[in-house]
XYZ file of C-alpha atoms in Angstrom:
622
model
C -58.990 128.012 104.361
C -60.855 130.558 106.479
C -62.657 127.736 108.283
C -59.439 125.912 109.145
C -57.829 129.162 110.271
C -60.734 129.669 112.659
C -60.433 126.098 113.962
C -56.726 126.579 114.561
C -57.430 129.824 116.410
C -60.060 128.094 118.550
C -57.692 125.289 119.529
C -54.843 127.684 120.317
C -57.254 129.723 122.446
C -58.156 126.588 124.445
C -61.787 126.837 123.272
C -62.090 130.285 124.813
C -61.152 129.151 128.315
C -58.659 131.144 130.336
C -55.742 128.981 131.395
C -54.803 129.406 135.035
C -51.269 128.431 135.963
C -51.176 125.007 137.562
C -50.176 124.891 141.190
C -47.915 122.237 142.561
C -45.214 122.220 145.226
C -41.606 122.475 144.026
C -38.888 120.097 145.243
C -36.128 121.797 147.029
C -22.281 115.482 117.079
C -24.587 114.165 114.377
C -28.298 114.739 114.414
C -30.312 111.734 115.605
C -31.612 109.324 113.009
C -34.301 109.419 111.782
C -34.510 113.177 112.238
C -35.829 114.566 108.968
C -39.440 115.256 110.077
C -38.794 117.985 112.645
C -41.285 120.667 113.497
C -40.041 124.172 112.644
C -38.176 125.772 115.481
C -40.154 128.434 117.259
C -38.567 131.882 116.987
C -36.932 133.256 120.084
C -39.127 136.330 119.885
C -42.076 137.503 117.798
C -41.193 138.890 114.393
C -40.123 142.510 114.563
C -39.626 142.402 118.321
C -36.192 142.481 119.915
C -35.442 139.755 122.411
C -34.035 141.087 125.685
C -30.401 140.089 126.148
C -30.075 136.787 127.958
C -33.790 135.903 127.781
C -35.268 133.015 125.826
C -39.096 133.166 125.909
C -41.002 129.939 125.315
C -44.083 127.908 126.150
C -44.765 126.956 129.789
C -45.629 123.280 130.282
C -44.985 122.928 134.026
C -44.534 126.027 136.202
C -41.847 126.775 138.730
C -38.364 128.186 139.281
C -34.979 126.610 138.575
C -31.443 127.975 138.860
C -28.403 125.941 137.876
C -25.973 124.895 135.147
C -27.335 123.965 131.730
C -26.700 120.419 130.530
C -27.291 119.721 126.836
C -28.740 116.302 126.122
C -27.432 115.485 122.653
C -28.438 112.268 120.991
C -25.166 111.668 119.158
C -26.064 108.631 117.123
C -23.672 107.854 114.284
C -24.659 108.632 110.715
C -26.468 105.644 109.277
C -24.980 104.503 105.991
C -26.511 101.666 103.889
C -23.784 99.120 104.532
C -24.060 95.946 102.494
C -24.490 92.561 104.196
C -24.150 88.941 103.147
C -26.087 87.025 105.803
C -29.639 88.357 105.520
C -31.154 85.852 107.960
C -28.630 86.823 110.635
C -29.329 90.530 109.995
C -33.077 89.994 110.324
C -32.473 88.128 113.596
C -30.339 91.038 114.826
C -33.159 93.433 113.906
C -35.749 91.314 115.725
C -33.537 91.228 118.818
C -33.272 95.034 118.707
C -37.077 95.273 118.640
C -37.273 92.923 121.637
C -34.582 94.855 123.518
C -36.360 98.155 122.801
C -39.615 96.812 124.206
C -37.829 95.471 127.288
C -36.241 98.887 127.791
C -39.632 100.606 127.695
C -41.141 98.160 130.167
C -38.168 98.473 132.524
C -38.404 102.265 132.470
C -42.140 102.127 133.144
C -41.563 99.817 136.105
C -38.901 102.168 137.481
C -41.198 105.179 137.068
C -43.759 103.659 139.445
C -46.579 106.026 140.396
C -44.887 108.960 138.650
C -46.586 107.882 135.407
C -50.360 107.541 135.611
C -52.142 104.458 134.303
C -53.632 106.502 131.503
C -50.319 108.071 130.501
C -48.743 104.631 130.358
C -50.856 104.069 127.257
C -48.545 106.463 125.440
C -45.868 103.805 125.781
C -48.319 101.051 124.885
C -48.568 102.881 121.575
C -44.763 102.949 121.328
C -44.648 99.189 121.863
C -47.354 98.724 119.230
C -45.037 100.339 116.656
C -42.464 97.650 117.458
C -45.035 94.959 116.593
C -46.692 96.685 113.641
C -46.370 94.260 110.712
C -46.575 97.086 108.185
C -43.358 98.435 109.688
C -41.474 95.291 110.708
C -42.312 93.245 107.606
C -41.323 96.145 105.382
C -37.952 96.397 107.117
C -37.296 92.658 107.003
C -38.367 92.463 103.364
C -35.998 95.242 102.353
C -33.130 93.696 104.324
C -33.652 90.480 102.386
C -34.173 92.125 98.990
C -31.644 94.956 99.136
C -29.095 93.161 101.350
C -28.256 96.257 103.401
C -27.920 96.677 107.161
C -30.931 96.846 109.471
C -29.958 100.283 110.820
C -30.216 101.915 107.397
C -33.502 100.249 106.443
C -35.110 100.907 109.820
C -34.047 104.554 109.722
C -35.525 105.028 106.251
C -38.833 103.245 106.967
C -39.456 104.980 110.299
C -38.365 108.323 108.863
C -40.921 107.997 106.073
C -43.689 107.180 108.576
C -42.738 110.148 110.748
C -42.760 112.463 107.731
C -46.275 111.254 106.914
C -47.467 112.361 110.351
C -45.514 115.598 110.136
C -47.252 116.503 106.871
C -50.705 116.397 108.477
C -52.461 119.648 109.316
C -53.961 118.544 112.617
C -51.586 119.469 115.492
C -52.541 116.410 117.561
C -51.764 113.990 114.737
C -48.718 115.962 113.665
C -47.331 115.575 117.193
C -47.376 111.777 116.776
C -44.313 112.163 114.532
C -42.267 112.691 117.689
C -43.497 109.349 119.048
C -42.422 107.574 115.870
C -38.978 109.217 116.002
C -38.709 108.355 119.691
C -39.327 104.668 118.990
C -37.039 104.819 115.974
C -34.161 106.191 118.025
C -34.658 103.591 120.735
C -34.336 100.755 118.220
C -31.335 102.407 116.571
C -29.636 102.629 119.952
C -30.177 98.899 120.392
C -28.786 98.212 116.917
C -25.740 100.478 117.224
C -25.024 100.243 120.947
C -24.696 104.041 121.008
C -26.883 105.604 123.721
C -25.879 109.230 123.096
C -25.408 111.735 125.909
C -26.795 110.726 129.304
C -30.082 112.416 130.106
C -29.063 113.241 133.670
C -25.975 115.383 134.190
C -23.159 114.665 136.611
C -24.592 117.300 138.954
C -28.052 118.825 139.447
C -28.746 120.638 136.188
C -31.300 122.298 133.969
C -31.567 119.927 131.005
C -31.694 121.294 127.455
C -33.122 119.217 124.592
C -33.551 119.951 120.928
C -36.913 118.159 121.085
C -38.275 116.642 124.288
C -39.653 113.161 123.669
C -41.703 110.768 125.830
C -38.737 108.486 126.531
C -36.793 111.464 127.868
C -39.498 112.180 130.428
C -39.752 108.517 131.360
C -36.024 108.258 132.129
C -35.691 111.428 134.219
C -34.625 111.419 137.844
C -36.507 114.351 139.367
C -34.134 114.317 142.353
C -31.249 115.544 140.213
C -32.999 117.433 137.401
C -33.694 121.065 138.319
C -35.739 121.887 135.238
C -36.222 121.165 131.539
C -36.155 123.357 128.453
C -36.350 122.466 124.772
C -35.887 124.303 121.510
C -39.203 123.178 120.033
C -42.404 121.584 121.233
C -46.082 122.174 121.877
C -48.731 121.368 124.460
C -50.357 118.668 122.330
C -47.292 116.412 122.175
C -47.153 113.289 124.324
C -43.883 114.502 125.830
C -45.592 117.719 126.946
C -48.506 115.787 128.446
C -46.099 113.644 130.450
C -43.896 116.603 131.402
C -46.867 118.635 132.650
C -47.195 116.179 135.553
C -43.587 116.620 136.681
C -42.732 118.426 139.898
C -40.008 120.392 138.090
C -40.446 123.403 135.785
C -40.649 122.702 132.051
C -40.598 125.216 129.203
C -40.634 124.282 125.507
C -40.309 126.203 122.231
C -37.555 128.544 123.418
C -36.033 128.608 119.937
C -32.774 127.841 118.175
C -30.786 130.100 120.505
C -30.969 127.422 123.197
C -28.474 125.281 121.277
C -25.931 128.117 121.438
C -25.969 128.395 125.236
C -22.734 126.952 126.552
C -22.563 123.665 128.454
C -22.534 124.406 132.184
C -23.720 128.014 131.703
C -25.822 129.234 134.630
C -29.473 129.646 133.620
C -32.612 130.662 135.458
C -36.092 129.336 134.715
C -38.439 132.132 135.741
C -41.597 130.639 137.220
C -43.622 133.803 136.740
C -43.429 133.692 132.923
C -42.404 131.173 130.298
C -38.773 132.154 129.817
C -35.225 131.018 130.427
C -32.712 133.675 131.534
C -29.124 132.995 130.527
C -26.359 134.115 132.906
C -28.694 136.019 135.273
C -27.066 138.752 137.352
C -27.282 138.903 141.148
C -30.066 141.508 141.087
C -32.248 139.344 138.847
C -31.618 136.253 140.960
C -32.517 138.140 144.143
C -35.719 139.585 142.648
C -36.872 136.224 141.349
C -35.963 134.546 144.631
C -38.434 136.890 146.336
C -41.059 136.048 143.713
C -40.327 132.371 144.223
C -40.857 132.598 147.968
C -44.190 134.363 147.520
C -45.194 131.844 144.869
C -44.230 128.890 147.046
C -46.309 130.273 149.887
C -49.286 130.724 147.596
C -48.788 127.296 146.012
C -48.631 125.683 149.448
C -51.899 127.349 150.409
C -53.570 126.164 147.191
C -52.159 122.651 147.624
C -53.574 122.548 151.146
C -57.116 122.959 149.806
C -56.775 121.051 146.509
C -58.406 117.873 147.821
C -60.857 119.620 150.153
C -64.480 120.497 149.378
C -64.976 123.857 147.698
C -66.567 126.178 150.243
C -66.609 129.802 151.294
C -65.351 131.112 154.611
C -68.847 130.788 156.082
C -69.302 127.188 154.916
C -71.312 127.598 151.697
C -70.372 124.649 149.473
C -70.306 124.453 145.681
C -69.028 121.747 143.334
C -65.858 122.325 141.322
C -65.572 120.299 138.129
C -63.169 120.082 135.206
C -63.785 120.466 131.496
C -62.389 117.700 129.294
C -61.758 117.766 125.551
C -59.866 114.481 125.160
C -58.941 111.343 127.142
C -55.343 112.640 127.248
C -56.462 115.026 129.994
C -57.658 112.302 132.358
C -54.470 112.202 134.429
C -54.442 115.963 134.938
C -58.114 115.975 135.930
C -57.764 113.154 138.448
C -54.931 114.998 140.191
C -56.469 118.454 139.953
C -58.842 118.258 142.911
C -61.893 118.452 140.643
C -64.887 116.694 142.147
C -66.229 115.603 138.746
C -66.066 116.277 135.026
C -68.619 118.961 134.248
C -68.154 118.745 130.492
C -66.704 116.056 128.240
C -66.626 117.429 124.714
C -67.142 114.409 122.459
C -66.268 116.024 119.128
C -62.793 114.449 119.301
C -64.478 111.087 118.613
C -65.838 112.238 115.270
C -63.078 114.460 113.891
C -59.895 113.519 111.984
C -61.277 110.262 110.609
C -63.080 108.900 107.550
C -66.164 107.374 109.200
C -68.171 107.888 112.380
C -67.151 105.820 115.432
C -69.444 102.883 116.117
C -71.144 102.146 119.427
C -68.447 99.783 120.689
C -65.589 102.199 120.045
C -67.389 105.051 121.795
C -68.388 102.816 124.694
C -64.827 101.657 125.274
C -63.566 105.253 125.413
C -66.336 106.438 127.739
C -65.831 103.389 129.951
C -62.087 104.057 130.185
C -62.729 107.624 131.308
C -65.398 106.563 133.808
C -63.078 103.939 135.293
C -60.231 106.427 135.474
C -62.373 108.920 137.396
C -62.841 106.346 140.180
C -66.368 107.258 141.193
C -66.371 110.926 140.193
C -69.275 111.859 137.943
C -68.745 112.309 134.198
C -71.014 114.684 132.266
C -70.944 113.713 128.592
C -72.096 116.331 126.123
C -73.491 114.769 122.969
C -71.678 115.792 119.804
C -71.879 119.439 118.835
C -71.078 118.786 115.193
C -71.082 121.754 112.871
C -70.417 125.404 113.509
C -66.681 125.722 114.127
C -66.138 121.906 114.109
C -66.765 120.654 110.544
C -66.575 116.893 109.876
C -65.975 116.236 106.164
C -67.307 112.633 105.980
C -70.732 113.754 107.190
C -71.188 115.549 103.874
C -72.948 118.494 105.444
C -74.098 121.301 103.149
C -72.180 124.599 103.353
C -73.821 127.217 105.568
C -73.525 130.974 105.402
C -73.571 131.210 109.196
C -72.716 127.772 110.630
C -72.724 128.949 114.266
C -76.434 129.672 113.863
C -77.050 126.669 111.668
C -77.485 122.910 111.634
C -75.423 121.867 114.648
C -75.661 120.583 118.193
C -78.914 118.939 119.255
C -80.583 120.133 116.057
C -78.259 117.971 113.992
C -78.439 115.003 116.369
C -82.237 114.901 116.239
C -82.188 114.986 112.440
C -79.554 112.254 112.113
C -81.133 109.672 114.400
C -78.726 106.729 113.808
C -75.733 108.819 114.822
C -77.568 110.154 117.879
C -78.847 106.761 118.998
C -75.385 105.203 118.646
C -73.829 107.839 120.875
C -76.601 107.634 123.464
C -76.287 103.840 123.616
C -72.530 104.077 124.176
C -72.943 106.692 126.919
C -75.661 104.694 128.655
C -73.582 101.518 128.546
C -70.694 103.391 130.194
C -73.047 104.439 133.001
C -72.985 100.843 134.238
C -69.374 101.423 135.325
C -69.782 104.667 137.266
C -71.794 107.904 137.539
C -72.524 109.361 134.105
C -74.749 112.229 132.990
C -75.995 113.057 129.489
C -76.049 116.685 128.360
C -77.480 118.129 125.136
C -75.890 121.183 123.439
C -77.473 124.151 121.678
C -81.027 123.642 122.952
C -83.481 126.247 121.692
C -87.002 124.885 122.218
C -89.085 122.756 124.548
C -89.928 120.430 121.658
C -86.230 119.690 121.158
C -85.837 118.734 124.802
C -88.877 116.449 124.710
C -87.675 114.804 121.497
C -84.221 114.227 122.960
C -85.650 112.728 126.143
C -87.824 110.436 124.029
C -84.739 109.290 122.116
C -83.034 108.503 125.426
C -86.031 106.408 126.497
C -86.058 104.587 123.154
C -82.345 103.869 123.418
C -82.819 102.543 126.939
C -85.526 100.205 125.686
C -83.181 98.976 122.984
C -80.462 98.217 125.544
C -82.947 96.362 127.742
C -83.965 94.260 124.758
C -80.304 93.407 124.226
C -79.844 92.617 127.950
C -77.136 95.276 128.233
C -76.847 96.929 131.669
C -76.937 100.685 132.260
C -77.862 103.117 135.021
C -81.647 103.443 134.936
C -81.465 106.716 136.893
C -78.890 108.467 134.677
C -79.301 112.256 134.848
C -80.165 114.136 131.654
C -79.489 117.853 131.293
C -79.159 120.627 128.750
C -76.802 123.462 127.917
C -78.074 126.993 128.358
C -76.191 128.758 125.577
C -78.969 130.133 123.377
C -80.937 133.203 124.559
C -84.187 131.370 123.805
C -83.243 128.665 126.312
C -82.467 131.260 128.987
C -85.756 133.044 128.357
C -87.688 129.759 128.461
C -85.658 128.255 131.314
C -88.713 128.064 133.578
C -90.441 125.792 131.032
C -87.354 123.718 130.223
C -86.296 123.049 133.812
C -89.143 120.625 134.693
C -88.140 118.444 131.728
C -84.514 117.833 132.787
C -82.342 116.993 135.794
C -79.860 119.867 135.457
C -78.731 122.903 133.480
C -75.194 123.865 132.479
C -74.535 127.382 131.211
C -72.146 127.676 128.272
C -71.065 131.275 128.595
C -68.922 131.300 125.454
C -71.818 130.742 123.067
C -74.364 132.471 125.278
C -72.271 135.632 125.272
C -71.775 135.733 121.520
C -75.464 135.143 120.882
C -76.735 137.610 123.476
C -74.313 140.286 122.278
C -74.478 139.339 118.566
C -70.663 139.344 118.658
C -68.701 136.558 116.970
C -66.135 135.412 119.519
C -63.619 134.761 116.707
C -63.937 138.283 115.303
C -61.286 140.604 116.744
C -63.264 143.656 115.661
C -66.076 142.940 118.138
C -64.096 141.532 121.055
C -65.080 144.522 123.161
C -68.685 143.271 122.918
C -67.858 139.608 123.514
C -67.702 139.833 127.302
C -69.660 137.578 129.705
C -69.491 140.328 132.337
C -71.898 142.412 130.299
C -75.038 142.940 132.424
C -77.195 141.567 129.590
C -75.372 138.235 129.814
C -75.397 138.269 133.621
C -79.164 138.767 133.601
C -79.528 135.683 131.379
C -77.362 133.751 133.842
C -79.427 135.010 136.780
C -82.689 134.083 135.041
C -81.434 130.560 134.336
C -80.241 129.986 137.904
C -83.531 131.150 139.360
C -85.536 128.933 137.001
C -83.415 125.895 137.834
C -83.755 126.337 141.580
C -87.489 127.043 141.337
C -87.845 123.682 139.564
C -85.691 121.887 142.133
C -82.785 121.064 139.804
C -79.118 122.040 140.048
C -77.271 124.297 137.622
C -73.627 124.540 136.640
C -71.464 126.527 134.274
C -68.892 125.099 131.876
C -67.920 128.209 129.929
C -64.750 130.232 130.415
C -66.449 132.471 132.967
C -66.662 129.588 135.475
C -62.890 129.629 135.942
C -62.471 133.411 136.113
C -61.553 134.471 139.680
C -63.168 137.881 139.150
C -66.465 136.186 138.247
C -66.446 133.790 141.213
C -68.052 136.057 143.848
C -70.738 137.187 141.384
C -71.657 133.620 140.420
C -71.583 132.473 144.043
C -73.947 135.308 144.868
C -76.296 134.413 142.014
C -76.506 130.855 143.352
C -74.533 128.772 140.834
C -74.132 125.190 142.098
C -71.290 123.822 139.943
C -68.237 125.508 138.415
C -66.526 123.544 135.626
C -63.145 124.838 134.460
C -59.717 123.830 133.218
C -58.070 121.327 135.610
C -55.198 123.710 136.328
C -57.573 126.271 137.829
C -59.277 124.044 140.407
C -56.951 124.483 143.405
C -56.719 128.248 142.842
C -60.508 128.463 142.670
C -60.925 126.584 145.931
C -58.382 128.848 147.587
C -60.174 131.946 146.296
C -63.456 130.773 147.838
C -61.835 130.782 151.285
C -61.834 134.573 151.198
C -65.542 134.924 150.386
C -68.776 134.781 152.339
C -72.188 134.032 150.864
C -73.995 137.171 152.161
C -71.274 139.437 150.761
C -71.365 137.634 147.409
C -75.132 137.963 147.252
C -74.829 141.664 147.899
C -72.254 142.014 145.113
C -74.421 140.045 142.680
C -77.364 142.295 143.333
C -75.219 145.378 142.729
C -73.677 144.288 139.429
C -77.028 143.323 137.921
C -77.919 147.010 138.138
C -74.727 148.227 136.435
C -74.663 149.261 132.794
C -71.405 147.937 131.306
C -69.021 145.000 131.436
C -66.230 147.344 132.476
C -68.119 148.605 135.490
C -68.997 145.028 136.513
C -65.363 143.941 136.319
C -64.172 146.956 138.255
C -66.771 146.448 140.985
C -65.902 142.773 141.403
C -62.157 143.486 141.374
C -62.655 146.113 144.074
C -64.740 143.623 146.065
C -61.846 141.166 145.890
C -59.419 143.817 147.036
C -57.870 144.490 143.651
């Protein structure tokens, strides 16, 4: 249980990466069936803490401001009773027509959405359509209609409800969120069967829409010209609805709690863009204050938008590369639109977790190829699996370890389990035939490990040649600098690879001997500590002396306070969360390389993380 608690904490903490608010311009009855498998409503305020009158705090999905009347979107489907039937064949035909009509409705909505829904995000609705054709679902429904001689609505509701409850019972938040997709499809079919569409999504006038649960179909049917903003009682960032909503040009906040349902229809509400909250019946003073904040924010957003697609460079023309970190294919749309020049880190653990067997070469290849194609010529750096540590995989039958973060994981594990390693390398190399791909090895500690890994790459290439399978013969191979031994030996490792990438999260905890998941030592877990900065400086110097480039894919890369220090030390690539890219580029416009070099030299002589932070903040004018 302690392990899973740590995993949950890691996911909620976005793998230790600071999340920078995304920047985008702003444009001027009965419960639904099946509805049993609902996620618990988030409380309106933390336990023991009073909620300010008129404020509903929640979870920000898309930033921005909205002021207008609240319109509740209530899916008032009738209660489904098991009504008896006599003509089973006719009822099955009616059910099949409802499935066909539901699919047609999805395709029509997708066509109407146009470019608003990315090609990758459209796959969410491909999955919805697949439910409509799943024989385990449809044959079960038709069989029960024939055997039990009851109406299609009742059988469909029961079958889909059971499937949704199965997802809802899972521990993994990503899989648990799929219950909403099942319910979404279930409601669409029920609407076709009953002819009851519920409350219209768009109000009669521009409104802030309120949902109990926001679902993908809701986002697909929105008209952003008339919707001022969206709020929902429950929801999380891993749901498909949240992924779709994050790309909207209107503010979205989820998980505001049960109190949202009690806000009156047409009540004036304010979505505060500065924090994730909805203010009910705001007074004139609050509206005026937030209007000022909105104007300042819009000015800043416009400035960031103006540089989003431009090269990342300082005021005196020094260029660096800005990349995005990627933990799942779901993030592809956000990365493509972020302004990132490449993907500096694709974590591949998602391929191996939450399943009973390891993915084969073809499955991995298809996923890598999809990402490469979606990046449209931007480079993809694929980190081989870092299995172990805080990412256990039960089917691998690994022995328990007293200290898994210092144990059999990363490249160490890959080299020992050659079939798994070779399969992943073959899939990555095959994807390189479709666009620029790099291979990166995690948790490197010794020169022998690097040589062994390079030899495995060469052997895998030979195997692909023997099979007449194309790949990029010049694919770059690099390593993570996240173990102190690698930083100390960087001058010997650099000639063996094409690039370095510094993982500051692990490097910091190993240099400082401070577990990043242990709250008692968080004061020590700080990448601004001069000991960590000296490791970073040593690695950068070794890379440049060997003629290779060096990036950073840890949380520090996206920290605005760290930017001038890292620029001054000579870092070539900064890989961060997609939402931070435009802000980072804007921040560079206020820096010059000589000044940054001067700052870097100063902070390396300081004695504490606090003093480094304060010096950099002062440098930035804070």
